[in-house]
Coordinates of C-alpha atoms in Angstrom, one line a residue:
M173 CA 56.8 -144.5 -142.4
Q174 CA 53.2 -145.5 -141.9
D175 CA 50.4 -143.5 -143.7
T176 CA 47.5 -142.9 -141.4
G177 CA 45.2 -141.9 -144.2
I178 CA 44.3 -138.7 -142.2
V179 CA 44.3 -135.4 -144.2
R180 CA 43.9 -132.0 -142.6
R181 CA 43.6 -128.5 -144.2
I182 CA 45.7 -125.6 -142.9
D183 CA 43.4 -122.8 -141.7
D184 CA 43.7 -119.1 -142.4
L185 CA 46.1 -118.7 -139.4
G186 CA 48.4 -121.6 -140.5
R187 CA 47.0 -124.1 -137.9
I188 CA 46.2 -127.7 -138.3
V189 CA 44.3 -130.0 -135.9
I190 CA 46.0 -133.1 -134.7
P191 CA 43.3 -135.8 -134.4
I192 CA 42.5 -137.1 -130.9
E193 CA 43.5 -140.6 -131.9
L194 CA 47.1 -139.5 -132.6
R195 CA 47.2 -137.3 -129.5
R196 CA 46.2 -140.2 -127.4
T197 CA 48.6 -142.6 -129.1
F198 CA 51.6 -140.2 -128.5
G199 CA 50.5 -138.9 -125.1
L200 CA 49.9 -135.3 -126.2
S201 CA 47.8 -133.1 -123.9
V202 CA 46.4 -129.6 -124.2
K203 CA 49.2 -127.0 -123.8
D204 CA 52.0 -129.6 -124.4
Y205 CA 54.9 -128.3 -126.5
L206 CA 55.8 -129.9 -129.8
S207 CA 59.3 -129.7 -131.4
I208 CA 59.2 -129.0 -135.1
S209 CA 62.0 -130.1 -137.4
V210 CA 62.6 -130.7 -141.1
D211 CA 64.0 -133.7 -142.9
G212 CA 64.2 -133.0 -146.6
D213 CA 60.7 -132.3 -147.7
R214 CA 59.1 -133.6 -144.5
I215 CA 57.9 -131.6 -141.5
I216 CA 58.4 -133.6 -138.3
L217 CA 56.4 -133.0 -135.1
Q218 CA 57.7 -134.5 -131.9
K219 CA 56.6 -134.1 -128.3
H220 CA 59.1 -131.7 -126.8
H221 CA 61.3 -132.9 -123.9
D222 CA 63.3 -130.4 -121.9
S223 CA 67.0 -131.1 -122.4
C224 CA 70.2 -129.6 -121.2
A225 CA 71.4 -126.9 -123.6
L226 CA 75.0 -128.1 -123.2
C227 CA 75.0 -131.9 -123.1
G228 CA 71.4 -132.7 -124.3
D229 CA 70.5 -134.8 -121.2
T230 CA 66.7 -135.1 -120.9
K231 CA 66.6 -137.0 -117.6
A232 CA 68.6 -134.8 -115.1
A233 CA 67.0 -131.9 -113.2
K234 CA 67.4 -128.6 -115.1
I235 CA 68.3 -125.1 -113.9
D236 CA 67.4 -122.0 -115.8
V237 CA 70.5 -120.1 -116.8
K238 CA 69.9 -117.0 -119.0
D239 CA 66.7 -118.5 -120.4
R240 CA 68.3 -121.8 -121.2
Q241 CA 67.9 -125.2 -119.4
V242 CA 71.2 -126.5 -118.1
C243 CA 71.5 -129.7 -116.0
E244 CA 73.1 -129.7 -112.6
T245 CA 76.1 -131.8 -113.8
C246 CA 77.0 -129.2 -116.4
V247 CA 76.6 -126.4 -113.9
E248 CA 79.0 -128.1 -111.5
E249 CA 81.4 -128.8 -114.3
I250 CA 81.5 -125.2 -115.3
R251 CA 82.1 -124.2 -111.7
G252 CA 85.0 -126.6 -111.6
R253 CA 83.8 -128.8 -108.8

């Protein structure tokens, strides 16, 4: 893991600012979603990619099924086609 040397303070509402250099490097734009996960004592932020709730595919087109993203392949499989 590479240390950037950047330190940010958490504000009164629990927010931090991600520096523009890092947003540009990782292709983050205003209103993009970030996925938050934990690995031991680390908090990991990753750009969120919509994926199928059943198979995890991130490339296929998704259909909303009861507020979940499901790919067309899984929908067809469930239908038995």
